[in-house]
mmCIF file of C-alpha atoms and ligand atoms in Angstrom:
data_model
loop_
_atom_site.group_PDB
_atom_site.id
_atom_site.type_symbol
_atom_site.label_atom_id
_atom_site.label_comp_id
_atom_site.label_asym_id
_atom_site.label_seq_id
_atom_site.Cartn_x
_atom_site.Cartn_y
_atom_site.Cartn_z
ATOM 1 C CA MET V 17 49.206 110.135 26.398
ATOM 2 C CA THR V 18 50.033 111.930 29.698
ATOM 3 C CA SER V 19 48.565 115.297 29.470
ATOM 4 C CA LYS V 20 50.021 117.201 32.312
ATOM 5 C CA ARG V 21 53.034 119.252 30.979
ATOM 6 C CA LEU V 22 56.395 119.585 32.570
ATOM 7 C CA ILE V 23 58.443 122.808 32.210
ATOM 8 C CA ALA V 24 62.204 122.435 33.337
ATOM 9 C CA ALA V 25 64.619 125.297 33.778
ATOM 10 C CA ASN V 26 68.083 124.377 32.950
ATOM 11 C CA TRP V 27 70.128 127.282 34.319
ATOM 12 C CA LYS V 28 73.597 125.586 33.146
ATOM 13 C CA MET V 29 76.548 127.318 34.801
ATOM 14 C CA ASN V 30 74.622 130.497 35.897
ATOM 15 C CA LYS V 31 73.322 131.969 38.975
ATOM 16 C CA GLY V 32 75.096 132.091 42.324
ATOM 17 C CA VAL V 33 73.234 131.327 45.679
ATOM 18 C CA ALA V 34 71.569 134.682 46.289
ATOM 19 C CA GLU V 35 70.394 135.099 42.609
ATOM 20 C CA SER V 36 69.027 131.466 42.661
ATOM 21 C CA GLN V 37 67.049 132.035 45.822
ATOM 22 C CA LYS V 38 65.438 135.070 44.520
ATOM 23 C CA PHE V 39 64.234 133.250 41.511
ATOM 24 C CA ALA V 40 62.893 130.354 43.415
ATOM 25 C CA GLU V 41 60.996 132.739 45.670
ATOM 26 C CA GLU V 42 59.372 134.444 42.683
ATOM 27 C CA ILE V 43 58.413 131.181 40.836
ATOM 28 C CA LYS V 44 57.006 130.145 44.250
ATOM 29 C CA ALA V 45 54.829 133.148 44.841
ATOM 30 C CA TYR V 46 53.708 132.832 41.144
ATOM 31 C CA THR V 47 52.679 129.224 41.445
ATOM 32 C CA GLU V 48 50.873 129.924 44.690
ATOM 33 C CA GLN V 49 49.061 132.996 43.557
ATOM 34 C CA ASN V 50 48.049 131.385 40.442
ATOM 35 C CA ASN V 51 47.447 127.949 41.757
ATOM 36 C CA ILE V 52 49.393 126.126 39.185
ATOM 37 C CA ILE V 53 48.466 122.531 39.360
ATOM 38 C CA SER V 54 48.089 121.578 35.713
ATOM 39 C CA CYS V 55 51.554 121.751 34.923
ATOM 40 C CA ASP V 56 54.851 120.304 36.675
ATOM 41 C CA ILE V 57 57.635 122.682 37.236
ATOM 42 C CA VAL V 58 61.243 121.712 37.815
ATOM 43 C CA ILE V 59 64.218 124.057 38.434
ATOM 44 C CA CYS V 60 67.741 122.675 37.748
ATOM 45 C CA PRO V 61 70.153 125.042 39.193
ATOM 46 C CA PRO V 62 73.938 124.478 39.447
ATOM 47 C CA PHE V 63 75.045 121.921 42.249
ATOM 48 C CA THR V 64 76.072 124.950 44.426
ATOM 49 C CA SER V 65 72.532 126.237 44.563
ATOM 50 C CA LEU V 66 70.486 123.163 45.039
ATOM 51 C CA ASP V 67 70.399 123.150 48.814
ATOM 52 C CA ALA V 68 69.376 126.945 48.756
ATOM 53 C CA VAL V 69 66.617 126.464 46.182
ATOM 54 C CA HIS V 70 65.269 123.460 47.951
ATOM 55 C CA LYS V 71 64.777 125.343 51.049
ATOM 56 C CA LYS V 72 62.822 127.929 49.201
ATOM 57 C CA ILE V 73 60.769 125.441 47.274
ATOM 58 C CA ASP V 74 60.248 122.597 49.830
ATOM 59 C CA GLY V 75 56.671 121.759 50.497
ATOM 60 C CA THR V 76 55.509 123.379 47.233
ATOM 61 C CA LYS V 77 54.684 121.796 43.864
ATOM 62 C CA ILE V 78 57.915 123.038 42.378
ATOM 63 C CA LYS V 79 60.433 120.113 42.023
ATOM 64 C CA LEU V 80 64.248 120.283 42.086
ATOM 65 C CA GLY V 81 66.592 118.838 39.552
ATOM 66 C CA ALA V 82 70.310 118.611 38.952
ATOM 67 C CA GLN V 83 72.254 119.070 35.777
ATOM 68 C CA ASN V 84 74.537 116.051 35.938
ATOM 69 C CA VAL V 85 75.278 113.009 38.130
ATOM 70 C CA HIS V 86 78.068 110.300 38.404
ATOM 71 C CA PHE V 87 77.021 106.644 38.188
ATOM 72 C CA GLU V 88 78.933 105.396 41.227
ATOM 73 C CA SER V 89 77.592 105.625 44.651
ATOM 74 C CA CYS V 90 80.760 107.226 46.398
ATOM 75 C CA GLY V 91 84.551 106.944 46.048
ATOM 76 C CA ALA V 92 87.659 108.591 44.557
ATOM 77 C CA TYR V 93 85.820 110.715 41.810
ATOM 78 C CA THR V 94 87.095 114.398 42.569
ATOM 79 C CA GLY V 95 84.710 116.879 41.385
ATOM 80 C CA GLU V 96 81.736 114.367 40.949
ATOM 81 C CA VAL V 97 78.335 114.213 42.621
ATOM 82 C CA SER V 98 76.349 110.958 43.285
ATOM 83 C CA CYS V 99 72.767 110.266 43.257
ATOM 84 C CA SER V 100 72.425 109.982 47.047
ATOM 85 C CA MET V 101 73.991 113.472 47.314
ATOM 86 C CA LEU V 102 71.450 114.825 44.910
ATOM 87 C CA LYS V 103 68.593 113.285 46.803
ATOM 88 C CA SER V 104 70.057 114.617 50.153
ATOM 89 C CA CYS V 105 69.732 118.012 48.618
ATOM 90 C CA GLY V 106 66.162 117.549 47.635
ATOM 91 C CA CYS V 107 66.415 116.501 44.026
ATOM 92 C CA ASP V 108 63.753 114.604 42.286
ATOM 93 C CA TYR V 109 65.082 114.804 38.900
ATOM 94 C CA VAL V 110 68.415 115.008 36.871
ATOM 95 C CA ILE V 111 69.345 115.947 33.417
ATOM 96 C CA ILE V 112 71.357 113.352 31.683
ATOM 97 C CA GLY V 113 73.122 113.293 28.394
ATOM 98 C CA HIS V 114 72.510 117.078 27.670
ATOM 99 C CA SER V 115 74.351 117.835 24.386
ATOM 100 C CA GLU V 116 76.770 120.148 26.240
ATOM 101 C CA ARG V 117 77.903 117.254 28.275
ATOM 102 C CA ARG V 118 78.042 115.084 25.074
ATOM 103 C CA GLN V 119 79.964 117.726 23.110
ATOM 104 C CA LEU V 120 82.066 119.486 25.575
ATOM 105 C CA PHE V 121 82.807 116.726 28.083
ATOM 106 C CA HIS V 122 82.695 113.849 25.680
ATOM 107 C CA GLU V 123 80.065 111.954 27.183
ATOM 108 C CA THR V 124 79.125 108.801 25.264
ATOM 109 C CA ASN V 125 75.803 106.893 25.139
ATOM 110 C CA GLU V 126 77.487 104.130 27.204
ATOM 111 C CA LEU V 127 78.310 106.600 29.991
ATOM 112 C CA ILE V 128 74.833 108.015 29.611
ATOM 113 C CA ASN V 129 73.445 104.543 30.020
ATOM 114 C CA LYS V 130 75.179 104.028 33.265
ATOM 115 C CA LYS V 131 73.915 107.299 34.813
ATOM 116 C CA VAL V 132 70.299 106.652 33.689
ATOM 117 C CA LEU V 133 70.470 103.179 35.317
ATOM 118 C CA LYS V 134 72.001 104.329 38.472
ATOM 119 C CA SER V 135 69.577 107.173 38.681
ATOM 120 C CA LEU V 136 66.586 104.880 38.263
ATOM 121 C CA ASP V 137 67.955 102.456 40.920
ATOM 122 C CA GLU V 138 68.098 105.351 43.427
ATOM 123 C CA GLY V 139 64.886 106.821 42.700
ATOM 124 C CA LEU V 140 65.829 109.841 40.833
ATOM 125 C CA ILE V 141 63.789 110.655 37.503
ATOM 126 C CA PRO V 142 66.261 111.147 34.614
ATOM 127 C CA ILE V 143 65.531 113.738 32.062
ATOM 128 C CA LEU V 144 67.229 112.066 29.254
ATOM 129 C CA CYS V 145 68.275 114.251 26.286
ATOM 130 C CA VAL V 146 68.554 113.150 22.807
ATOM 131 C CA GLY V 147 68.915 114.990 19.487
ATOM 132 C CA GLU V 148 70.629 115.397 16.372
ATOM 133 C CA THR V 149 73.339 117.829 15.347
ATOM 134 C CA LEU V 150 73.044 120.377 12.552
ATOM 135 C CA GLU V 151 74.993 118.088 10.382
ATOM 136 C CA GLU V 152 72.933 115.073 10.965
ATOM 137 C CA HIS V 153 69.778 117.108 10.496
ATOM 138 C CA GLN V 154 70.788 118.478 7.111
ATOM 139 C CA ASP V 155 71.831 114.654 6.179
ATOM 140 C CA HIS V 156 68.355 113.805 7.116
ATOM 141 C CA ILE V 157 69.586 111.032 9.550
ATOM 142 C CA THR V 158 67.622 112.497 12.609
ATOM 143 C CA GLU V 159 65.733 109.219 13.205
ATOM 144 C CA ALA V 160 68.820 107.092 12.903
ATOM 145 C CA VAL V 161 70.603 109.014 15.419
ATOM 146 C CA ILE V 162 67.779 109.028 17.834
ATOM 147 C CA ASP V 163 67.143 105.422 17.476
ATOM 148 C CA GLU V 164 70.867 104.683 18.349
ATOM 149 C CA GLN V 165 70.802 107.251 21.196
ATOM 150 C CA LEU V 166 67.626 105.581 22.608
ATOM 151 C CA LYS V 167 68.906 101.954 22.116
ATOM 152 C CA SER V 168 72.191 102.708 23.734
ATOM 153 C CA CYS V 169 71.139 105.091 26.606
ATOM 154 C CA LEU V 170 68.248 102.862 27.600
ATOM 155 C CA LYS V 171 70.019 99.512 27.471
ATOM 156 C CA HIS V 172 68.866 97.224 30.319
ATOM 157 C CA VAL V 173 66.329 99.689 31.393
ATOM 158 C CA SER V 174 63.172 97.695 31.914
ATOM 159 C CA ALA V 175 59.727 98.462 30.541
ATOM 160 C CA GLU V 176 58.587 99.146 33.984
ATOM 161 C CA GLN V 177 61.431 101.707 34.603
ATOM 162 C CA ILE V 178 60.734 103.595 31.415
ATOM 163 C CA GLU V 179 57.612 104.987 33.172
ATOM 164 C CA HIS V 180 59.905 106.785 35.383
ATOM 165 C CA ILE V 181 61.883 108.672 32.662
ATOM 166 C CA VAL V 182 61.405 111.861 30.819
ATOM 167 C CA ILE V 183 62.812 112.147 27.442
ATOM 168 C CA ALA V 184 63.943 115.557 26.185
ATOM 169 C CA TYR V 185 64.219 115.794 22.501
ATOM 170 C CA GLU V 186 66.672 118.602 22.018
ATOM 171 C CA PRO V 187 67.877 119.103 18.337
ATOM 172 C CA VAL V 188 71.452 120.243 18.959
ATOM 173 C CA TRP V 189 71.114 122.850 16.120
ATOM 174 C CA ALA V 190 68.343 124.579 18.148
ATOM 175 C CA ILE V 191 70.141 124.735 21.637
ATOM 176 C CA GLY V 192 71.155 128.205 22.410
ATOM 177 C CA THR V 193 70.942 129.469 18.752
ATOM 178 C CA GLY V 194 67.643 131.067 18.836
ATOM 179 C CA LYS V 195 66.498 128.724 16.121
ATOM 180 C CA ASN V 196 63.867 126.483 17.397
ATOM 181 C CA ALA V 197 62.224 123.289 15.822
ATOM 182 C CA THR V 198 58.617 123.882 14.810
ATOM 183 C CA SER V 199 55.873 121.977 16.653
ATOM 184 C CA HIS V 200 55.617 119.880 13.488
ATOM 185 C CA GLN V 201 59.173 118.973 13.437
ATOM 186 C CA ALA V 202 59.346 118.208 17.136
ATOM 187 C CA GLU V 203 56.006 116.349 16.903
ATOM 188 C CA SER V 204 57.253 114.015 14.250
ATOM 189 C CA VAL V 205 60.504 113.177 16.322
ATOM 190 C CA HIS V 206 58.358 112.726 19.638
ATOM 191 C CA ASN V 207 56.192 110.260 17.531
ATOM 192 C CA PHE V 208 59.143 108.562 16.236
ATOM 193 C CA ILE V 209 60.386 107.998 19.930
ATOM 194 C CA ARG V 210 56.985 106.958 21.097
ATOM 195 C CA LYS V 211 57.064 104.181 18.438
ATOM 196 C CA LYS V 212 60.480 103.057 19.270
ATOM 197 C CA ILE V 213 59.623 102.841 22.936
ATOM 198 C CA ASN V 214 56.570 100.934 22.163
ATOM 199 C CA LYS V 215 58.820 98.491 20.188
ATOM 200 C CA PHE V 216 61.381 98.297 22.877
ATOM 201 C CA THR V 217 58.822 97.635 25.723
ATOM 202 C CA ASN V 218 56.491 95.310 23.626
ATOM 203 C CA GLU V 219 53.791 97.555 25.240
ATOM 204 C CA GLU V 220 52.398 100.888 24.702
ATOM 205 C CA LYS V 221 54.681 102.553 27.084
ATOM 206 C CA GLY V 222 55.966 104.982 24.516
ATOM 207 C CA ASP V 223 52.368 106.441 24.170
ATOM 208 C CA ARG V 224 52.337 107.355 27.836
ATOM 209 C CA LEU V 225 55.966 108.683 27.919
ATOM 210 C CA ARG V 226 56.406 112.191 28.887
ATOM 211 C CA ILE V 227 58.501 113.593 25.927
ATOM 212 C CA ILE V 228 59.519 117.361 26.316
ATOM 213 C CA TYR V 229 61.074 119.540 23.752
ATOM 214 C CA GLY V 230 64.249 121.675 24.262
ATOM 215 C CA GLY V 231 65.987 124.228 21.897
ATOM 216 C CA SER V 232 65.498 127.863 22.110
ATOM 217 C CA VAL V 233 62.090 127.768 23.726
ATOM 218 C CA LYS V 234 60.930 131.212 24.531
ATOM 219 C CA PRO V 235 57.793 133.060 25.272
ATOM 220 C CA SER V 236 57.326 133.981 21.523
ATOM 221 C CA ASN V 237 57.434 130.400 20.362
ATOM 222 C CA ALA V 238 56.046 128.501 23.510
ATOM 223 C CA LYS V 239 52.260 128.666 22.461
ATOM 224 C CA GLU V 240 53.044 127.308 18.991
ATOM 225 C CA LEU V 241 55.262 124.335 20.233
ATOM 226 C CA PHE V 242 52.581 123.501 22.944
ATOM 227 C CA SER V 243 49.758 123.389 20.101
ATOM 228 C CA SER V 244 50.955 119.782 19.627
ATOM 229 C CA GLN V 245 49.568 117.374 22.082
ATOM 230 C CA SER V 246 52.841 115.265 21.573
ATOM 231 C CA ILE V 247 54.929 117.828 23.124
ATOM 232 C CA ASN V 248 54.459 117.227 26.868
ATOM 233 C CA GLY V 249 56.512 120.392 28.033
ATOM 234 C CA ALA V 250 59.781 121.905 27.530
ATOM 235 C CA LEU V 251 63.364 121.961 28.792
ATOM 236 C CA VAL V 252 64.392 125.665 28.679
ATOM 237 C CA GLY V 253 67.810 127.004 28.731
ATOM 238 C CA GLY V 254 68.344 130.646 28.135
ATOM 239 C CA ALA V 255 64.662 131.780 28.589
ATOM 240 C CA SER V 256 64.730 130.126 32.131
ATOM 241 C CA LEU V 257 67.220 132.662 33.443
ATOM 242 C CA ASP V 258 64.609 135.289 33.530
ATOM 243 C CA GLU V 259 61.696 134.872 36.063
ATOM 244 C CA LYS V 260 59.170 136.756 33.653
ATOM 245 C CA SER V 261 60.118 134.838 30.422
ATOM 246 C CA PHE V 262 59.906 131.432 32.451
ATOM 247 C CA ILE V 263 56.663 132.359 33.770
ATOM 248 C CA GLU V 264 55.345 133.309 30.411
ATOM 249 C CA ILE V 265 56.340 129.892 29.142
ATOM 250 C CA ILE V 266 54.755 128.070 31.960
ATOM 251 C CA ASN V 267 51.626 130.177 31.044
ATOM 252 C CA SER V 268 51.622 128.981 27.580
ATOM 253 C CA ALA V 269 51.855 125.343 28.551
ATOM 254 C CA LEU V 270 48.687 125.570 30.835
HETATM 255 C C1 PEP K 432 68.958 123.523 27.057
HETATM 256 O O1 PEP K 432 69.938 123.968 27.657
HETATM 257 O O2 PEP K 432 68.707 122.319 27.331
HETATM 258 C C2 PEP K 432 68.409 124.460 25.996
HETATM 259 C C3 PEP K 432 67.407 123.884 25.469
HETATM 260 O O3 PEP K 432 68.920 125.623 25.950
HETATM 261 P P1 PEP K 432 68.136 126.873 25.169
HETATM 262 O O4 PEP K 432 66.646 127.004 25.688
HETATM 263 O O5 PEP K 432 68.989 128.075 25.596
HETATM 264 O O6 PEP K 432 68.327 126.629 23.780
#
């Protein structure tokens, strides 16, 4: 199992250019002063701040990610952004299939699959989000939901390509609600995902897969979540908007 954790900040539709730059400068100073090498850090600002943040973190250990991407290379897709455009802004990662994209923008597993395949082809690392809704959680069908999401979203992804994916387990009932899964709950789903990936790939790829948890991660619960070795990091929304709390979460992961 991979031991180096990854902590990703998903700013969603927050922060303009100046505010993004200030945040990037502070995180950069923190990582340099504290020589943070045992944890990977990814910042996912809105598209409009990608270039500005990249200029601040270029040459450091902090990586850049986008929050969405289109599956075509170019063309008449008003408002969309391609993988090569993201790469030209310095992105290494892209969040795909976030529950807000699924729920508010009606993204299906099929569409998400196209984005995953295109990102892998173009050398971007997808942070593929999966997770059950509150209703599905209460109906005890979490594993069936995750199974379907993995099967559909990873269709035609080769065993070799699986190594270049990060899975974010994000129970929808925990996102932005202040109610997080316990390390026990997350660990059980992470182990289920590993088993499934081992089965898909006919190899032990699932055991080495980086699976991070997302859903109301904050300084007060990060240590408990990271007590599980199966939780390889976090995708942090609300608590990543404040430099201090994001740094506290990173410190809990070291
Ligand atoms: C997210 O946006 O992926 C997320 C987990 O948000 P929050 O941390 O605010 O629940």
